[in-house]
PDB file of C-alpha atoms and ligand atoms in Angstrom:
ATOM      1  CA  UNK V  18       5.296 -20.966   7.621  1.00 51.00           C
ATOM      2  CA  UNK V  19       5.285 -17.802   5.675  1.00 61.00           C
ATOM      3  CA  UNK V  20       7.836 -15.267   6.579  1.00 86.00           C
ATOM      4  CA  UNK V  21       9.755 -12.651   4.922  1.00 98.00           C
ATOM      5  CA  UNK V  22      13.475 -11.253   5.761  1.00 97.00           C
ATOM      6  CA  UNK V  23      13.770  -7.696   5.745  1.00 96.00           C
ATOM      7  CA  UNK V  24      14.261  -6.117   3.252  1.00 97.00           C
ATOM      8  CA  UNK V  25      12.355  -8.095   0.703  1.00 98.00           C
ATOM      9  CA  UNK V  26      10.922  -6.584  -2.555  1.00 98.00           C
ATOM     10  CA  UNK V  27       8.210  -7.987  -4.760  1.00 99.00           C
ATOM     11  CA  UNK V  28       7.280  -6.507  -7.994  1.00 99.00           C
ATOM     12  CA  UNK V  29       3.589  -7.141  -8.581  1.00 99.00           C
ATOM     13  CA  UNK V  30       2.360  -6.496 -12.039  1.00 99.00           C
ATOM     14  CA  UNK V  31      -1.633  -6.134 -12.169  1.00 98.00           C
ATOM     15  CA  UNK V  32      -1.160  -4.310  -9.099  1.00 99.00           C
ATOM     16  CA  UNK V  33      -4.099  -2.128  -9.795  1.00 98.00           C
ATOM     17  CA  UNK V  34      -7.169  -4.636  -9.677  1.00 98.00           C
ATOM     18  CA  UNK V  35      -8.187  -7.723  -8.404  1.00 98.00           C
ATOM     19  CA  UNK V  36      -5.704 -10.546  -7.526  1.00 98.00           C
ATOM     20  CA  UNK V  37      -2.828  -8.168  -7.996  1.00 98.00           C
ATOM     21  CA  UNK V  38      -4.151  -5.475  -5.998  1.00 98.00           C
ATOM     22  CA  UNK V  39      -5.061  -7.777  -2.760  1.00 98.00           C
ATOM     23  CA  UNK V  40      -1.795  -9.706  -2.939  1.00 98.00           C
ATOM     24  CA  UNK V  41       0.037  -6.412  -3.025  1.00 99.00           C
ATOM     25  CA  UNK V  42      -1.967  -5.127  -0.079  1.00 98.00           C
ATOM     26  CA  UNK V  43      -1.476  -8.318   2.007  1.00 98.00           C
ATOM     27  CA  UNK V  44       2.586  -8.415   1.269  1.00 98.00           C
ATOM     28  CA  UNK V  45       2.721  -5.011   2.335  1.00 98.00           C
ATOM     29  CA  UNK V  46       0.976  -6.125   5.776  1.00 98.00           C
ATOM     30  CA  UNK V  47       3.455  -8.917   6.002  1.00 98.00           C
ATOM     31  CA  UNK V  48       6.879  -6.538   5.648  1.00 98.00           C
ATOM     32  CA  UNK V  49       7.408  -6.552   2.103  1.00 98.00           C
ATOM     33  CA  UNK V  50       8.171  -3.581  -0.065  1.00 98.00           C
ATOM     34  CA  UNK V  51       5.752  -3.596  -2.988  1.00 99.00           C
ATOM     35  CA  UNK V  52       6.692  -2.522  -6.733  1.00 99.00           C
ATOM     36  CA  UNK V  53       3.309  -1.996  -8.120  1.00 99.00           C
ATOM     37  CA  UNK V  54       3.133  -2.198 -11.755  1.00 99.00           C
ATOM     38  CA  UNK V  55       0.448  -1.744 -14.090  1.00 99.00           C
ATOM     39  CA  UNK V  56      -0.834  -0.427 -17.667  1.00 98.00           C
ATOM     40  CA  UNK V  57      -3.377   1.428 -15.542  1.00 98.00           C
ATOM     41  CA  UNK V  58      -1.334   4.152 -14.104  1.00 98.00           C
ATOM     42  CA  UNK V  59      -3.964   5.758 -12.148  1.00 98.00           C
ATOM     43  CA  UNK V  60      -5.016   2.076 -10.504  1.00 98.00           C
ATOM     44  CA  UNK V  61      -1.527   1.201  -9.646  1.00 98.00           C
ATOM     45  CA  UNK V  62      -0.688   4.448  -8.107  1.00 98.00           C
ATOM     46  CA  UNK V  63      -4.026   4.213  -6.041  1.00 98.00           C
ATOM     47  CA  UNK V  64      -2.761   0.745  -4.622  1.00 99.00           C
ATOM     48  CA  UNK V  65       0.495   2.144  -3.880  1.00 99.00           C
ATOM     49  CA  UNK V  66      -1.044   5.075  -2.181  1.00 99.00           C
ATOM     50  CA  UNK V  67      -3.226   3.123   0.035  1.00 98.00           C
ATOM     51  CA  UNK V  68      -0.395   0.496   1.188  1.00 99.00           C
ATOM     52  CA  UNK V  69       1.775   3.732   2.061  1.00 98.00           C
ATOM     53  CA  UNK V  70      -1.189   5.357   3.742  1.00 98.00           C
ATOM     54  CA  UNK V  71      -1.641   1.586   5.584  1.00 98.00           C
ATOM     55  CA  UNK V  72       2.187   2.270   6.814  1.00 98.00           C
ATOM     56  CA  UNK V  73       3.624   0.050   4.368  1.00 98.00           C
ATOM     57  CA  UNK V  74       6.430   0.564   1.653  1.00 98.00           C
ATOM     58  CA  UNK V  75       5.111   0.815  -2.248  1.00 98.00           C
ATOM     59  CA  UNK V  76       6.044   2.349  -5.380  1.00 98.00           C
ATOM     60  CA  UNK V  77       3.602   2.732  -8.520  1.00 98.00           C
ATOM     61  CA  UNK V  78       5.121   2.166 -12.124  1.00 98.00           C
ATOM     62  CA  UNK V  79       3.150   1.837 -15.145  1.00 98.00           C
ATOM     63  CA  UNK V  80       4.304  -0.669 -17.693  1.00 98.00           C
ATOM     64  CA  UNK V  81       2.768  -2.654 -20.516  1.00 98.00           C
ATOM     65  CA  UNK V  82       4.054  -6.457 -20.269  1.00 98.00           C
ATOM     66  CA  UNK V  83       3.877  -6.705 -24.294  1.00 98.00           C
ATOM     67  CA  UNK V  84       6.452  -3.567 -24.820  1.00 98.00           C
ATOM     68  CA  UNK V  85       9.996  -4.776 -23.897  1.00 98.00           C
ATOM     69  CA  UNK V  86      11.582  -1.469 -24.923  1.00 98.00           C
ATOM     70  CA  UNK V  87       9.302   0.639 -22.969  1.00 97.00           C
ATOM     71  CA  UNK V  88       9.775  -1.732 -19.966  1.00 97.00           C
ATOM     72  CA  UNK V  89      13.280  -1.804 -20.024  1.00 98.00           C
ATOM     73  CA  UNK V  90      13.812   1.694 -18.262  1.00 98.00           C
ATOM     74  CA  UNK V  91      11.302   1.078 -16.108  1.00 98.00           C
ATOM     75  CA  UNK V  92      12.772  -2.087 -14.618  1.00 98.00           C
ATOM     76  CA  UNK V  93      16.085  -0.559 -14.680  1.00 98.00           C
ATOM     77  CA  UNK V  94      15.313   2.274 -12.390  1.00 98.00           C
ATOM     78  CA  UNK V  95      13.347  -0.292 -10.136  1.00 98.00           C
ATOM     79  CA  UNK V  96      16.482  -2.310  -9.570  1.00 96.00           C
ATOM     80  CA  UNK V  97      18.843   0.543  -9.106  1.00 96.00           C
ATOM     81  CA  UNK V  98      16.460   1.878  -6.539  1.00 96.00           C
ATOM     82  CA  UNK V  99      15.950  -1.567  -4.709  1.00 95.00           C
ATOM     83  CA  UNK V 100      19.379  -2.972  -5.021  1.00 95.00           C
ATOM     84  CA  UNK V 101      17.493  -6.280  -5.190  1.00 98.00           C
ATOM     85  CA  UNK V 102      14.289  -7.875  -6.421  1.00 98.00           C
ATOM     86  CA  UNK V 103      13.283 -11.196  -4.472  1.00 98.00           C
ATOM     87  CA  UNK V 104      10.262 -11.893  -6.385  1.00 99.00           C
ATOM     88  CA  UNK V 105       7.991 -11.390  -9.531  1.00 99.00           C
ATOM     89  CA  UNK V 106       4.524 -11.978  -9.222  1.00 99.00           C
ATOM     90  CA  UNK V 107       2.648 -11.608 -12.662  1.00 99.00           C
ATOM     91  CA  UNK V 108      -1.033 -11.052 -12.581  1.00 98.00           C
ATOM     92  CA  UNK V 109      -1.715  -9.526 -15.958  1.00 98.00           C
ATOM     93  CA  UNK V 110      -4.127 -10.732 -17.906  1.00 98.00           C
ATOM     94  CA  UNK V 111      -7.067 -10.676 -19.746  1.00 98.00           C
ATOM     95  CA  UNK V 112      -9.949 -12.738 -21.285  1.00 98.00           C
ATOM     96  CA  UNK V 113     -10.612 -11.266 -24.265  1.00 98.00           C
ATOM     97  CA  UNK V 114     -13.967 -11.740 -25.644  1.00 97.00           C
ATOM     98  CA  UNK V 115     -15.512 -15.106 -24.462  1.00 96.00           C
ATOM     99  CA  UNK V 116     -18.682 -16.881 -24.780  1.00 96.00           C
ATOM    100  CA  UNK V 117     -17.837 -17.902 -28.542  1.00 97.00           C
ATOM    101  CA  UNK V 118     -17.315 -21.073 -30.033  1.00 98.00           C
ATOM    102  CA  UNK V 119     -13.839 -21.289 -31.732  1.00 98.00           C
ATOM    103  CA  UNK V 120     -15.235 -20.799 -35.291  1.00 98.00           C
ATOM    104  CA  UNK V 121     -16.224 -17.376 -34.017  1.00 98.00           C
ATOM    105  CA  UNK V 122     -12.949 -16.063 -32.506  1.00 98.00           C
ATOM    106  CA  UNK V 123     -11.678 -12.816 -34.111  1.00 98.00           C
ATOM    107  CA  UNK V 124      -7.997 -14.098 -34.619  1.00 98.00           C
ATOM    108  CA  UNK V 125      -6.877 -10.243 -33.991  1.00 98.00           C
ATOM    109  CA  UNK V 126      -8.346 -10.845 -30.618  1.00 98.00           C
ATOM    110  CA  UNK V 127      -6.392 -14.295 -30.149  1.00 98.00           C
ATOM    111  CA  UNK V 128      -3.428 -12.277 -30.868  1.00 98.00           C
ATOM    112  CA  UNK V 129      -4.090  -9.508 -28.142  1.00 98.00           C
ATOM    113  CA  UNK V 130      -4.853 -12.132 -25.585  1.00 98.00           C
ATOM    114  CA  UNK V 131      -1.599 -14.149 -26.542  1.00 98.00           C
ATOM    115  CA  UNK V 132       0.302 -10.935 -26.241  1.00 98.00           C
ATOM    116  CA  UNK V 133      -0.480 -10.124 -23.028  1.00 98.00           C
ATOM    117  CA  UNK V 134      -1.139 -13.457 -21.476  1.00 98.00           C
ATOM    118  CA  UNK V 135       1.620 -15.430 -22.789  1.00 99.00           C
ATOM    119  CA  UNK V 136       4.237 -13.406 -24.617  1.00 98.00           C
ATOM    120  CA  UNK V 137       3.928 -10.743 -21.754  1.00 99.00           C
ATOM    121  CA  UNK V 138       4.696 -13.420 -19.041  1.00 99.00           C
ATOM    122  CA  UNK V 139       8.110 -14.056 -20.948  1.00 99.00           C
ATOM    123  CA  UNK V 140       9.053 -10.604 -21.452  1.00 98.00           C
ATOM    124  CA  UNK V 141       8.514  -9.551 -17.767  1.00 98.00           C
ATOM    125  CA  UNK V 142      10.372 -12.806 -16.608  1.00 98.00           C
ATOM    126  CA  UNK V 143      13.238 -11.688 -19.136  1.00 98.00           C
ATOM    127  CA  UNK V 144      13.410  -8.669 -17.717  1.00 98.00           C
ATOM    128  CA  UNK V 145      14.098  -9.884 -13.928  1.00 98.00           C
ATOM    129  CA  UNK V 146      15.896 -13.034 -14.540  1.00 98.00           C
ATOM    130  CA  UNK V 147      19.286 -11.654 -15.304  1.00 98.00           C
ATOM    131  CA  UNK V 148      19.172  -9.732 -11.688  1.00 98.00           C
ATOM    132  CA  UNK V 149      17.804 -12.631  -9.936  1.00 98.00           C
ATOM    133  CA  UNK V 150      20.548 -15.088 -11.713  1.00 98.00           C
ATOM    134  CA  UNK V 151      23.315 -12.409 -10.550  1.00 98.00           C
ATOM    135  CA  UNK V 152      21.673 -12.700  -6.935  1.00 98.00           C
ATOM    136  CA  UNK V 153      21.371 -16.465  -7.214  1.00 98.00           C
ATOM    137  CA  UNK V 154      17.999 -15.910  -5.791  1.00 98.00           C
ATOM    138  CA  UNK V 155      14.379 -15.211  -7.111  1.00 98.00           C
ATOM    139  CA  UNK V 156      10.821 -16.137  -7.002  1.00 99.00           C
ATOM    140  CA  UNK V 157       8.559 -16.002 -10.141  1.00 99.00           C
ATOM    141  CA  UNK V 158       4.997 -16.585 -10.066  1.00 99.00           C
ATOM    142  CA  UNK V 159       2.862 -16.441 -13.084  1.00 99.00           C
ATOM    143  CA  UNK V 160      -1.153 -16.412 -12.611  1.00 98.00           C
ATOM    144  CA  UNK V 161      -2.329 -19.197 -15.130  1.00 98.00           C
ATOM    145  CA  UNK V 162      -5.805 -20.335 -14.879  1.00 98.00           C
ATOM    146  CA  UNK V 163      -7.716 -23.803 -14.771  1.00 98.00           C
ATOM    147  CA  UNK V 164      -8.806 -22.789 -18.094  1.00 98.00           C
ATOM    148  CA  UNK V 165      -5.261 -23.597 -19.107  1.00 98.00           C
ATOM    149  CA  UNK V 166      -5.517 -27.151 -17.558  1.00 98.00           C
ATOM    150  CA  UNK V 167      -8.932 -28.049 -18.412  1.00 97.00           C
ATOM    151  CA  UNK V 168     -10.137 -25.968 -21.388  1.00 97.00           C
ATOM    152  CA  UNK V 169     -13.203 -23.740 -20.549  1.00 96.00           C
ATOM    153  CA  UNK V 170     -15.744 -23.775 -23.504  1.00 97.00           C
ATOM    154  CA  UNK V 171     -16.456 -20.641 -25.053  1.00 97.00           C
ATOM    155  CA  UNK V 172     -12.763 -19.267 -23.956  1.00 97.00           C
ATOM    156  CA  UNK V 173     -10.680 -20.587 -26.861  1.00 98.00           C
ATOM    157  CA  UNK V 174      -7.832 -17.875 -26.654  1.00 98.00           C
ATOM    158  CA  UNK V 175      -7.775 -17.609 -22.778  1.00 98.00           C
ATOM    159  CA  UNK V 176      -7.537 -21.140 -22.263  1.00 98.00           C
ATOM    160  CA  UNK V 177      -5.060 -21.655 -24.854  1.00 98.00           C
ATOM    161  CA  UNK V 178      -2.802 -18.957 -23.863  1.00 98.00           C
ATOM    162  CA  UNK V 179      -3.264 -20.094 -19.904  1.00 98.00           C
ATOM    163  CA  UNK V 180      -2.052 -23.797 -21.087  1.00 98.00           C
ATOM    164  CA  UNK V 181       0.634 -22.183 -22.919  1.00 98.00           C
ATOM    165  CA  UNK V 182       1.873 -20.344 -19.685  1.00 99.00           C
ATOM    166  CA  UNK V 183       1.570 -23.417 -17.869  1.00 98.00           C
ATOM    167  CA  UNK V 184       4.329 -25.011 -20.075  1.00 98.00           C
ATOM    168  CA  UNK V 185       6.227 -22.020 -20.252  1.00 99.00           C
ATOM    169  CA  UNK V 186       6.557 -22.218 -16.466  1.00 99.00           C
ATOM    170  CA  UNK V 187       7.197 -26.146 -16.579  1.00 98.00           C
ATOM    171  CA  UNK V 188      10.191 -25.178 -18.997  1.00 98.00           C
ATOM    172  CA  UNK V 189      11.375 -22.280 -17.135  1.00 98.00           C
ATOM    173  CA  UNK V 190      11.394 -24.229 -13.641  1.00 98.00           C
ATOM    174  CA  UNK V 191      13.996 -26.719 -15.223  1.00 98.00           C
ATOM    175  CA  UNK V 192      16.136 -23.994 -16.640  1.00 98.00           C
ATOM    176  CA  UNK V 193      16.729 -22.328 -13.475  1.00 98.00           C
ATOM    177  CA  UNK V 194      16.323 -25.260 -10.888  1.00 98.00           C
ATOM    178  CA  UNK V 195      20.049 -25.568  -9.928  1.00 98.00           C
ATOM    179  CA  UNK V 196      19.931 -21.669  -9.252  1.00 98.00           C
ATOM    180  CA  UNK V 197      18.208 -20.160  -6.353  1.00 98.00           C
ATOM    181  CA  UNK V 198      15.247 -18.999  -8.580  1.00 98.00           C
ATOM    182  CA  UNK V 199      11.841 -20.882  -8.780  1.00 98.00           C
ATOM    183  CA  UNK V 200       9.222 -20.536 -11.277  1.00 99.00           C
ATOM    184  CA  UNK V 201       5.511 -21.397 -10.950  1.00 99.00           C
ATOM    185  CA  UNK V 202       1.972 -20.698 -11.783  1.00 99.00           C
ATOM    186  CA  UNK V 203      -1.268 -20.839  -9.862  1.00 98.00           C
ATOM    187  CA  UNK V 204      -4.315 -21.935 -11.433  1.00 98.00           C
ATOM    188  CA  UNK V 205      -7.348 -20.085  -9.849  1.00 98.00           C
ATOM    189  CA  UNK V 206     -11.211 -21.411 -10.820  1.00 97.00           C
ATOM    190  CA  UNK V 207     -13.275 -18.162 -10.678  1.00 96.00           C
ATOM    191  CA  UNK V 208     -12.518 -15.117  -8.379  1.00 97.00           C
ATOM    192  CA  UNK V 209     -14.937 -12.320  -8.541  1.00 92.00           C
ATOM    193  CA  UNK V 210     -12.906  -9.650  -9.814  1.00 95.00           C
ATOM    194  CA  UNK V 211     -13.383  -6.854 -12.321  1.00 95.00           C
ATOM    195  CA  UNK V 212     -12.197  -9.114 -14.972  1.00 95.00           C
ATOM    196  CA  UNK V 213     -14.784 -11.846 -14.198  1.00 94.00           C
ATOM    197  CA  UNK V 214     -17.405  -9.357 -13.513  1.00 93.00           C
ATOM    198  CA  UNK V 215     -17.010  -7.878 -17.374  1.00 95.00           C
ATOM    199  CA  UNK V 216     -17.317 -11.218 -18.705  1.00 95.00           C
ATOM    200  CA  UNK V 217     -20.965 -12.560 -20.082  1.00 94.00           C
ATOM    201  CA  UNK V 218     -23.354 -13.916 -17.270  1.00 93.00           C
ATOM    202  CA  UNK V 219     -23.648 -17.165 -19.176  1.00 94.00           C
ATOM    203  CA  UNK V 220     -19.849 -17.740 -19.186  1.00 93.00           C
ATOM    204  CA  UNK V 221     -19.486 -16.852 -15.256  1.00 94.00           C
ATOM    205  CA  UNK V 222     -22.131 -19.230 -14.407  1.00 94.00           C
ATOM    206  CA  UNK V 223     -20.458 -22.045 -16.724  1.00 93.00           C
ATOM    207  CA  UNK V 224     -17.254 -21.551 -14.789  1.00 94.00           C
ATOM    208  CA  UNK V 225     -18.765 -21.449 -11.280  1.00 95.00           C
ATOM    209  CA  UNK V 226     -21.224 -24.693 -11.759  1.00 95.00           C
ATOM    210  CA  UNK V 227     -18.248 -26.567 -12.447  1.00 95.00           C
ATOM    211  CA  UNK V 228     -16.535 -25.942  -8.899  1.00 97.00           C
ATOM    212  CA  UNK V 229     -17.177 -28.986  -6.485  1.00 97.00           C
ATOM    213  CA  UNK V 230     -17.175 -26.361  -3.572  1.00 97.00           C
ATOM    214  CA  UNK V 231     -20.163 -24.453  -5.044  1.00 94.00           C
ATOM    215  CA  UNK V 232     -18.688 -20.960  -4.692  1.00 95.00           C
ATOM    216  CA  UNK V 233     -16.226 -19.021  -5.808  1.00 96.00           C
ATOM    217  CA  UNK V 234     -12.651 -18.184  -4.328  1.00 97.00           C
ATOM    218  CA  UNK V 235     -12.149 -15.193  -2.430  1.00 97.00           C
ATOM    219  CA  UNK V 236      -9.472 -12.927  -2.772  1.00 98.00           C
ATOM    220  CA  UNK V 237      -7.718 -13.440   0.657  1.00 98.00           C
ATOM    221  CA  UNK V 238      -7.631 -17.139  -0.564  1.00 98.00           C
ATOM    222  CA  UNK V 239      -5.599 -16.254  -3.642  1.00 98.00           C
ATOM    223  CA  UNK V 240      -3.409 -13.731  -1.650  1.00 98.00           C
ATOM    224  CA  UNK V 241      -2.593 -15.909   1.290  1.00 98.00           C
ATOM    225  CA  UNK V 242      -1.489 -18.912  -1.148  1.00 98.00           C
ATOM    226  CA  UNK V 243       0.780 -16.596  -3.258  1.00 98.00           C
ATOM    227  CA  UNK V 244       2.589 -14.773  -0.422  1.00 98.00           C
ATOM    228  CA  UNK V 245       3.721 -18.226   0.556  1.00 98.00           C
ATOM    229  CA  UNK V 246       4.702 -19.209  -3.079  1.00 98.00           C
ATOM    230  CA  UNK V 247       6.909 -15.891  -3.536  1.00 98.00           C
ATOM    231  CA  UNK V 248       8.114 -16.099  -0.144  1.00 98.00           C
ATOM    232  CA  UNK V 249      11.572 -17.776   0.874  1.00 98.00           C
ATOM    233  CA  UNK V 250       9.671 -20.769   2.480  1.00 98.00           C
ATOM    234  CA  UNK V 251       8.366 -22.092  -0.740  1.00 98.00           C
ATOM    235  CA  UNK V 252      11.759 -23.347  -1.764  1.00 98.00           C
ATOM    236  CA  UNK V 253      11.609 -26.997  -3.276  1.00 98.00           C
ATOM    237  CA  UNK V 254       8.840 -26.196  -5.760  1.00 98.00           C
ATOM    238  CA  UNK V 255       9.536 -25.100  -9.068  1.00 98.00           C
ATOM    239  CA  UNK V 256       8.129 -25.803 -12.472  1.00 98.00           C
ATOM    240  CA  UNK V 257       4.646 -26.301 -10.914  1.00 98.00           C
ATOM    241  CA  UNK V 258       1.085 -24.924 -11.289  1.00 98.00           C
ATOM    242  CA  UNK V 259      -0.604 -24.670  -7.843  1.00 98.00           C
ATOM    243  CA  UNK V 260      -4.394 -25.156  -7.771  1.00 98.00           C
ATOM    244  CA  UNK V 261      -6.747 -22.648  -6.349  1.00 98.00           C
ATOM    245  CA  UNK V 262      -9.830 -24.402  -7.978  1.00 98.00           C
ATOM    246  CA  UNK V 263     -12.290 -25.456  -5.080  1.00 98.00           C
ATOM    247  CA  UNK V 264     -11.907 -28.803  -5.976  1.00 97.00           C
ATOM    248  CA  UNK V 265     -12.398 -28.437  -9.750  1.00 97.00           C
ATOM    249  CA  UNK V 266      -8.819 -29.742 -10.619  1.00 96.00           C
ATOM    250  CA  UNK V 267      -7.271 -32.591  -8.516  1.00 94.00           C
ATOM    251  CA  UNK V 268      -3.977 -32.737 -10.335  1.00 93.00           C
TER     252      UNK V 268
HETATM  253  N1  LIG N   7     -10.291 -13.697 -11.092  1.00 91.54           N
HETATM  254  C1  LIG N   7     -10.394 -15.025 -11.677  1.00 91.54           C
HETATM  255  O1  LIG N   7     -11.471 -15.577 -11.498  1.00 91.54           O
HETATM  256  C2  LIG N   7      -9.101 -15.552 -12.539  1.00 91.54           C
HETATM  257  C3  LIG N   7      -9.306 -16.971 -12.689  1.00 91.54           C
HETATM  258  C4  LIG N   7      -8.394 -17.392 -13.041  1.00 91.54           C
HETATM  259  C5  LIG N   7      -6.956 -16.627 -13.547  1.00 91.54           C
HETATM  260  N2  LIG N   7      -7.101 -15.355 -13.253  1.00 91.54           N
HETATM  261  C6  LIG N   7      -5.728 -14.605 -13.575  1.00 91.54           C
HETATM  262  O2  LIG N   7      -5.444 -13.833 -12.687  1.00 91.54           O
HETATM  263  C7  LIG N   7      -4.628 -12.617 -13.299  1.00 91.54           C
HETATM  264  C8  LIG N   7      -5.276 -11.614 -12.437  1.00 91.54           C
HETATM  265  O3  LIG N   7      -6.682 -11.841 -13.058  1.00 91.54           O
HETATM  266  P1  LIG N   7      -7.897 -10.566 -12.199  1.00 91.54           P
HETATM  267  O4  LIG N   7      -8.936 -11.383 -12.039  1.00 91.54           O
HETATM  268  O5  LIG N   7      -7.373 -10.020 -10.872  1.00 91.54           O
HETATM  269  O6  LIG N   7      -8.431  -9.536 -13.481  1.00 91.54           O
HETATM  270  P2  LIG N   7      -8.134  -7.895 -13.048  1.00 91.54           P
HETATM  271  O7  LIG N   7      -8.577  -7.499 -14.436  1.00 91.54           O
HETATM  272  O8  LIG N   7      -8.874  -7.383 -12.005  1.00 91.54           O
HETATM  273  O9  LIG N   7      -6.822  -7.476 -12.808  1.00 91.54           O
HETATM  274  C9  LIG N   7      -5.762  -7.535 -14.124  1.00 91.54           C
HETATM  275  C10 LIG N   7      -4.652  -6.112 -14.367  1.00 91.54           C
HETATM  276  O10 LIG N   7      -3.973  -6.601 -15.324  1.00 91.54           O
HETATM  277  C11 LIG N   7      -3.484  -5.371 -15.854  1.00 91.54           C
HETATM  278  N3  LIG N   7      -2.960  -5.670 -17.087  1.00 91.54           N
HETATM  279  C12 LIG N   7      -3.833  -5.885 -18.304  1.00 91.54           C
HETATM  280  N4  LIG N   7      -2.926  -5.924 -19.383  1.00 91.54           N
HETATM  281  C13 LIG N   7      -2.001  -5.670 -18.963  1.00 91.54           C
HETATM  282  C14 LIG N   7      -0.835  -5.444 -19.818  1.00 91.54           C
HETATM  283  N5  LIG N   7      -0.598  -5.396 -21.000  1.00 91.54           N
HETATM  284  N6  LIG N   7       0.276  -4.843 -19.016  1.00 91.54           N
HETATM  285  C15 LIG N   7       0.175  -4.246 -17.879  1.00 91.54           C
HETATM  286  N7  LIG N   7      -0.896  -4.731 -17.106  1.00 91.54           N
HETATM  287  C16 LIG N   7      -1.819  -5.316 -17.381  1.00 91.54           C
HETATM  288  C17 LIG N   7      -4.832  -4.697 -16.010  1.00 91.54           C
HETATM  289  O11 LIG N   7      -4.776  -3.349 -15.994  1.00 91.54           O
HETATM  290  C18 LIG N   7      -5.413  -5.082 -14.659  1.00 91.54           C
HETATM  291  O12 LIG N   7      -5.182  -4.237 -13.543  1.00 91.54           O
HETATM  292  C19 LIG N   7      -4.907 -12.868 -14.617  1.00 91.54           C
HETATM  293  O13 LIG N   7      -3.931 -13.341 -15.268  1.00 91.54           O
HETATM  294  C20 LIG N   7      -6.263 -13.704 -14.970  1.00 91.54           C
HETATM  295  O14 LIG N   7      -6.359 -14.515 -16.233  1.00 91.54           O
HETATM  296  C21 LIG N   7      -8.173 -14.587 -12.657  1.00 91.54           C
END
């Protein structure tokens, strides 16, 4: 059963849009104090403002997950104001250019995808881990992808970085397994968000055709599962990649 003690603070990166935005709103409805973060300053402020307008607690902060130095003072201020940060949900991610075979991939675009999807995930984890270790409690959840488990044709950089993220989470889960900190990933198939809407239709059709349930996932289905994973109730699972793929991955 999902339940949050009070106070319970969750930082949601990627809160301006899609899965991060929907989950930030659900968490706030469940009584969580939400720290909304995104490189899109206006978008993250809009999410926090909507939460506050609905009676919830939220603040908004601009961060770029790839820039450790610029993030540091933001995290410092967040941790100082809250006292304890209980969970980190990292939804920052990009697909990069898709519908391309590997020989057509621009290495510069590959590096950009790597820096956000994988290096960024390490940097934001490093920003909160010393604090969580000091409190002997934490929930870290990174959003990976079915592409990282299976490899989506036409998505070399995305598939590679999400596979790397799954591997990183396996390792980090073991690093902190004897503390109160869990580190997990979630691997969705296709959920209609601005990220998916920006992809070539042929690429989206390729991905949705592979889902046995023959439909896309709903934002509420992602948010419900995420809210449980970042809650105290999800206490005996770490280093794991949760599935959200309508039956595409059964492992
Ligand atoms: N939507 C899907 O079908 C799907 C499927 C599998 C995995 N995912 C993953 O879920 C996560 C969320 O995706 P979404 O569909 O909600 O996408 P989205 O584009 O709607 O939201 C992603 C958010 O991340 C932010 N962001 C991007 N780069 C950033 C950076 N450097 N620093 C800080 N913020 C940054 C964007 O501004 C945006 O608000 C991503 O990691 C994505 O790869 C999504």
